[in-house]
Amino acid sequence: MNSYVDKLGLDFDPFDADAGDQGFFAGGGRQALLQQLMEQACHSGALLAVTGEPGAGKSTVARQLARDLGRDAVCAVIPATLFMDQAGFLDQVHAALGLPEASDSSEVLAFANDLALDARTLVLVIDDAQELASDVYNLLTRMLKRNPGGGLAVVLFGEPQLSPLLQRSLPPGLLLNLREFTLPRFSSEDSLDYVRFKLASAGFRKPLPLGGSELG
């Protein structure tokens, strides 16, 4: 890939998620999905789930959601890891919010209640949510139940298996509040637009170096 970057005279590798300020690719239904999430995520008590295949761009949408909510909310983006349990999850949330370490969720709920007094919402954005241990779903259930109208919302991003996992793990009352979204796959034209966008973000201003059939 380095030779490819050098050959095209790119400023950085545009397909490296950690390289440069690449902006947000709004095509392929991404902007429409982001708008729906923004409209729902600021409602206290909201529980949203976004599923998509590996590599579909879930993490990118999650980060953009946190940026775009802006003043209406305080977002904590939590990257889940395999079998992350309640203690590990709470550690991540407390660190993201700058709260002191604690063994339960009381500090987080108090933080959310304080935000609600200013008509703002604490939004927990959880990436790779299919990796969470079952006790974290129990924790989220308790938090949402203990905080009705108190300025807390949860947005889960995960692979397709997240949906049946939620159906098994959440109580019926909370399932009624669950809103699920699917991150659509790119069409052929979306894929071309995406490659153009990524190369342009790295300073490439020429026609695509590969034809559509080759990219396909």
mmCIF file of C-alpha atoms in Angstrom:
data_model
loop_
_atom_site.group_PDB
_atom_site.id
_atom_site.type_symbol
_atom_site.label_atom_id
_atom_site.label_comp_id
_atom_site.label_asym_id
_atom_site.label_seq_id
_atom_site.Cartn_x
_atom_site.Cartn_y
_atom_site.Cartn_z
ATOM 1 C CA MET A 1 0.000 0.000 0.000
ATOM 2 C CA ASN A 2 2.904 2.368 0.682
ATOM 3 C CA SER A 3 4.045 2.092 -2.939
ATOM 4 C CA TYR A 4 0.472 2.801 -4.044
ATOM 5 C CA VAL A 5 0.391 5.922 -1.856
ATOM 6 C CA ASP A 6 3.746 7.054 -3.234
ATOM 7 C CA LYS A 7 2.857 6.299 -6.843
ATOM 8 C CA LEU A 8 -0.320 8.390 -6.702
ATOM 9 C CA GLY A 9 1.344 11.166 -4.717
ATOM 10 C CA LEU A 10 -1.117 10.886 -1.828
ATOM 11 C CA ASP A 11 -0.632 12.852 1.381
ATOM 12 C CA PHE A 12 -1.455 9.752 3.449
ATOM 13 C CA ASP A 13 -3.096 6.355 3.150
ATOM 14 C CA PRO A 14 -6.792 7.313 2.796
ATOM 15 C CA PHE A 15 -7.947 3.814 3.739
ATOM 16 C CA ASP A 16 -6.228 3.993 7.132
ATOM 17 C CA ALA A 17 -8.919 5.065 9.617
ATOM 18 C CA ASP A 18 -6.319 6.740 11.843
ATOM 19 C CA ALA A 19 -4.667 8.786 9.101
ATOM 20 C CA GLY A 20 -5.550 12.425 8.509
ATOM 21 C CA ASP A 21 -8.852 14.295 8.650
ATOM 22 C CA GLN A 22 -10.780 12.462 5.949
ATOM 23 C CA GLY A 23 -14.259 13.861 6.505
ATOM 24 C CA PHE A 24 -17.449 11.827 6.335
ATOM 25 C CA PHE A 25 -18.630 10.012 3.217
ATOM 26 C CA ALA A 26 -22.332 10.843 3.083
ATOM 27 C CA GLY A 27 -23.244 8.583 0.144
ATOM 28 C CA GLY A 28 -24.615 5.071 0.200
ATOM 29 C CA GLY A 29 -27.439 6.058 2.544
ATOM 30 C CA ARG A 30 -25.005 7.113 5.283
ATOM 31 C CA GLN A 31 -26.249 10.697 5.591
ATOM 32 C CA ALA A 32 -29.902 9.615 5.708
ATOM 33 C CA LEU A 33 -29.112 7.091 8.447
ATOM 34 C CA LEU A 34 -27.086 9.638 10.390
ATOM 35 C CA GLN A 35 -29.981 12.098 10.267
ATOM 36 C CA GLN A 36 -32.412 9.504 11.611
ATOM 37 C CA LEU A 37 -30.037 8.627 14.453
ATOM 38 C CA MET A 38 -29.554 12.282 15.366
ATOM 39 C CA GLU A 39 -33.311 12.824 15.513
ATOM 40 C CA GLN A 40 -33.782 9.822 17.812
ATOM 41 C CA ALA A 41 -30.651 9.854 19.976
ATOM 42 C CA CYS A 42 -31.454 13.044 21.857
ATOM 43 C CA HIS A 43 -34.719 11.636 23.202
ATOM 44 C CA SER A 44 -34.206 10.518 26.774
ATOM 45 C CA GLY A 45 -34.707 6.790 27.154
ATOM 46 C CA ALA A 46 -34.000 6.077 23.485
ATOM 47 C CA LEU A 47 -32.476 2.699 22.678
ATOM 48 C CA LEU A 48 -31.166 2.433 19.117
ATOM 49 C CA ALA A 49 -29.268 -0.338 17.349
ATOM 50 C CA VAL A 50 -27.405 -0.094 14.032
ATOM 51 C CA THR A 51 -26.227 -3.308 12.378
ATOM 52 C CA GLY A 52 -24.055 -3.892 9.342
ATOM 53 C CA GLU A 53 -21.511 -6.269 7.876
ATOM 54 C CA PRO A 54 -17.846 -6.024 8.956
ATOM 55 C CA GLY A 55 -16.178 -3.123 7.182
ATOM 56 C CA ALA A 56 -19.465 -1.413 6.282
ATOM 57 C CA GLY A 57 -18.493 1.765 8.154
ATOM 58 C CA LYS A 58 -20.299 1.395 11.484
ATOM 59 C CA SER A 59 -17.448 2.901 13.496
ATOM 60 C CA THR A 60 -17.252 5.854 11.108
ATOM 61 C CA VAL A 61 -20.976 6.557 11.504
ATOM 62 C CA ALA A 62 -20.670 6.175 15.297
ATOM 63 C CA ARG A 63 -17.882 8.758 15.484
ATOM 64 C CA GLN A 64 -19.734 11.147 13.167
ATOM 65 C CA LEU A 65 -22.894 10.816 15.255
ATOM 66 C CA ALA A 66 -20.955 11.801 18.372
ATOM 67 C CA ARG A 67 -19.546 14.842 16.566
ATOM 68 C CA ASP A 68 -22.820 15.971 15.019
ATOM 69 C CA LEU A 69 -24.935 15.785 18.165
ATOM 70 C CA GLY A 70 -22.890 18.734 19.434
ATOM 71 C CA ARG A 71 -24.459 20.902 22.087
ATOM 72 C CA ASP A 72 -27.656 18.879 22.352
ATOM 73 C CA ALA A 73 -25.888 15.987 24.037
ATOM 74 C CA VAL A 74 -22.781 14.703 25.752
ATOM 75 C CA CYS A 75 -21.564 11.581 23.952
ATOM 76 C CA ALA A 76 -19.387 8.815 25.329
ATOM 77 C CA VAL A 77 -18.133 6.563 22.521
ATOM 78 C CA ILE A 78 -17.307 3.164 24.019
ATOM 79 C CA PRO A 79 -15.421 0.641 21.851
ATOM 80 C CA ALA A 80 -16.492 -2.761 23.153
ATOM 81 C CA THR A 81 -14.020 -5.620 23.356
ATOM 82 C CA LEU A 82 -14.603 -9.359 23.401
ATOM 83 C CA PHE A 83 -16.503 -10.401 26.532
ATOM 84 C CA MET A 84 -16.338 -6.890 28.032
ATOM 85 C CA ASP A 85 -18.143 -7.206 31.386
ATOM 86 C CA GLN A 86 -19.916 -4.658 33.570
ATOM 87 C CA ALA A 87 -16.765 -3.568 35.378
ATOM 88 C CA GLY A 88 -14.838 -3.028 32.154
ATOM 89 C CA PHE A 89 -17.769 -1.230 30.560
ATOM 90 C CA LEU A 90 -18.241 1.122 33.518
ATOM 91 C CA ASP A 91 -14.502 1.853 33.562
ATOM 92 C CA GLN A 92 -14.714 2.934 29.920
ATOM 93 C CA VAL A 93 -17.799 5.099 30.496
ATOM 94 C CA HIS A 94 -16.320 6.789 33.566
ATOM 95 C CA ALA A 95 -13.064 7.471 31.740
ATOM 96 C CA ALA A 96 -14.904 8.933 28.727
ATOM 97 C CA LEU A 97 -16.955 11.257 30.954
ATOM 98 C CA GLY A 98 -14.128 12.172 33.329
ATOM 99 C CA LEU A 99 -15.933 10.652 36.302
ATOM 100 C CA PRO A 100 -14.200 9.026 39.294
ATOM 101 C CA GLU A 101 -13.992 5.247 39.286
ATOM 102 C CA ALA A 102 -16.988 3.482 40.796
ATOM 103 C CA SER A 103 -18.357 -0.042 41.080
ATOM 104 C CA ASP A 104 -21.881 0.843 39.956
ATOM 105 C CA SER A 105 -23.739 3.155 37.591
ATOM 106 C CA SER A 106 -24.882 5.747 40.144
ATOM 107 C CA GLU A 107 -22.319 8.373 39.081
ATOM 108 C CA VAL A 108 -23.304 7.978 35.432
ATOM 109 C CA LEU A 109 -27.008 8.297 36.226
ATOM 110 C CA ALA A 110 -26.363 11.383 38.364
ATOM 111 C CA PHE A 111 -24.391 12.871 35.454
ATOM 112 C CA ALA A 112 -27.311 12.182 33.111
ATOM 113 C CA ASN A 113 -29.797 13.715 35.537
ATOM 114 C CA ASP A 114 -27.717 16.897 35.757
ATOM 115 C CA LEU A 115 -27.704 17.134 31.956
ATOM 116 C CA ALA A 116 -31.475 16.688 31.871
ATOM 117 C CA LEU A 117 -31.865 19.832 33.975
ATOM 118 C CA ASP A 118 -30.345 21.712 31.008
ATOM 119 C CA ALA A 119 -32.506 19.814 28.503
ATOM 120 C CA ARG A 120 -29.490 17.827 27.326
ATOM 121 C CA THR A 121 -28.958 14.080 26.973
ATOM 122 C CA LEU A 122 -26.136 11.708 27.808
ATOM 123 C CA VAL A 123 -25.746 9.421 24.799
ATOM 124 C CA LEU A 124 -23.752 6.222 25.245
ATOM 125 C CA VAL A 125 -22.548 5.218 21.775
ATOM 126 C CA ILE A 126 -21.294 1.620 21.956
ATOM 127 C CA ASP A 127 -19.286 0.272 19.030
ATOM 128 C CA ASP A 128 -18.844 -3.466 18.356
ATOM 129 C CA ALA A 129 -21.720 -4.047 20.768
ATOM 130 C CA GLN A 130 -22.025 -7.710 19.750
ATOM 131 C CA GLU A 131 -18.844 -8.307 21.796
ATOM 132 C CA LEU A 132 -20.406 -7.286 25.114
ATOM 133 C CA ALA A 133 -20.989 -9.872 27.813
ATOM 134 C CA SER A 134 -24.638 -10.466 28.698
ATOM 135 C CA ASP A 135 -24.313 -8.735 32.072
ATOM 136 C CA VAL A 136 -23.645 -5.422 30.278
ATOM 137 C CA TYR A 137 -27.055 -5.650 28.613
ATOM 138 C CA ASN A 138 -28.507 -6.259 32.068
ATOM 139 C CA LEU A 139 -26.684 -3.158 33.302
ATOM 140 C CA LEU A 140 -27.981 -1.026 30.423
ATOM 141 C CA THR A 141 -31.498 -2.290 31.112
ATOM 142 C CA ARG A 142 -31.262 -1.251 34.763
ATOM 143 C CA MET A 143 -29.811 2.139 33.865
ATOM 144 C CA LEU A 144 -32.595 2.929 31.405
ATOM 145 C CA LYS A 145 -35.267 1.708 33.833
ATOM 146 C CA ARG A 146 -33.834 3.678 36.758
ATOM 147 C CA ASN A 147 -33.541 6.824 34.686
ATOM 148 C CA PRO A 148 -36.899 7.353 32.934
ATOM 149 C CA GLY A 149 -36.954 10.858 31.521
ATOM 150 C CA GLY A 150 -33.581 11.508 33.116
ATOM 151 C CA GLY A 151 -31.456 12.361 30.105
ATOM 152 C CA LEU A 152 -29.942 9.010 29.093
ATOM 153 C CA ALA A 153 -29.975 7.345 25.663
ATOM 154 C CA VAL A 154 -28.058 4.364 24.249
ATOM 155 C CA VAL A 155 -26.974 3.750 20.640
ATOM 156 C CA LEU A 156 -25.507 0.319 19.842
ATOM 157 C CA PHE A 157 -23.464 -0.402 16.708
ATOM 158 C CA GLY A 158 -22.696 -4.000 15.814
ATOM 159 C CA GLU A 159 -22.566 -6.813 13.310
ATOM 160 C CA PRO A 160 -25.800 -8.533 12.176
ATOM 161 C CA GLN A 161 -25.768 -10.980 15.111
ATOM 162 C CA LEU A 162 -26.422 -8.026 17.425
ATOM 163 C CA SER A 163 -30.128 -8.005 16.525
ATOM 164 C CA PRO A 164 -30.984 -11.550 17.710
ATOM 165 C CA LEU A 165 -28.694 -11.012 20.698
ATOM 166 C CA LEU A 166 -30.773 -8.027 21.777
ATOM 167 C CA GLN A 167 -33.996 -9.959 21.231
ATOM 168 C CA ARG A 168 -32.711 -12.620 23.649
ATOM 169 C CA SER A 169 -31.120 -10.295 26.205
ATOM 170 C CA LEU A 170 -33.539 -7.400 26.666
ATOM 171 C CA PRO A 171 -36.778 -7.608 28.655
ATOM 172 C CA PRO A 172 -40.046 -7.227 26.702
ATOM 173 C CA GLY A 173 -40.708 -3.737 28.029
ATOM 174 C CA LEU A 174 -37.384 -2.412 26.776
ATOM 175 C CA LEU A 175 -37.703 -4.218 23.452
ATOM 176 C CA LEU A 176 -40.789 -2.135 22.767
ATOM 177 C CA ASN A 177 -38.565 0.972 22.842
ATOM 178 C CA LEU A 178 -35.820 -0.536 20.668
ATOM 179 C CA ARG A 179 -35.432 1.004 17.218
ATOM 180 C CA GLU A 180 -33.243 -0.940 14.793
ATOM 181 C CA PHE A 181 -31.487 0.349 11.685
ATOM 182 C CA THR A 182 -29.418 -1.409 9.040
ATOM 183 C CA LEU A 183 -26.353 0.139 7.439
ATOM 184 C CA PRO A 184 -26.941 -0.561 3.729
ATOM 185 C CA ARG A 185 -24.326 -2.091 1.475
ATOM 186 C CA PHE A 186 -22.751 0.070 -1.209
ATOM 187 C CA SER A 187 -24.021 -0.203 -4.753
ATOM 188 C CA SER A 188 -21.427 -0.275 -7.546
ATOM 189 C CA GLU A 189 -21.838 3.487 -8.048
ATOM 190 C CA ASP A 190 -21.594 4.091 -4.292
ATOM 191 C CA SER A 191 -18.330 2.157 -4.257
ATOM 192 C CA LEU A 192 -16.877 4.320 -7.035
ATOM 193 C CA ASP A 193 -17.982 7.490 -5.269
ATOM 194 C CA TYR A 194 -16.463 6.216 -2.032
ATOM 195 C CA VAL A 195 -13.084 5.548 -3.646
ATOM 196 C CA ARG A 196 -13.142 8.982 -5.299
ATOM 197 C CA PHE A 197 -13.960 10.574 -1.946
ATOM 198 C CA LYS A 198 -11.216 8.720 -0.094
ATOM 199 C CA LEU A 199 -8.535 9.503 -2.687
ATOM 200 C CA ALA A 200 -9.588 13.163 -2.809
ATOM 201 C CA SER A 201 -9.282 13.382 0.988
ATOM 202 C CA ALA A 202 -5.607 12.439 0.568
ATOM 203 C CA GLY A 203 -4.989 15.084 -2.096
ATOM 204 C CA PHE A 204 -5.667 13.104 -5.294
ATOM 205 C CA ARG A 205 -7.334 15.265 -7.962
ATOM 206 C CA LYS A 206 -6.962 13.133 -11.115
ATOM 207 C CA PRO A 207 -9.318 10.582 -12.708
ATOM 208 C CA LEU A 208 -9.550 7.250 -10.907
ATOM 209 C CA PRO A 209 -6.424 5.144 -11.556
ATOM 210 C CA LEU A 210 -8.583 2.002 -11.939
ATOM 211 C CA GLY A 211 -11.700 1.410 -13.986
ATOM 212 C CA GLY A 212 -15.038 0.506 -12.481
ATOM 213 C CA SER A 213 -14.762 -3.150 -13.485
ATOM 214 C CA GLU A 214 -11.322 -3.422 -11.881
ATOM 215 C CA LEU A 215 -12.544 -1.809 -8.668
ATOM 216 C CA GLY A 216 -15.521 -4.161 -8.707
#
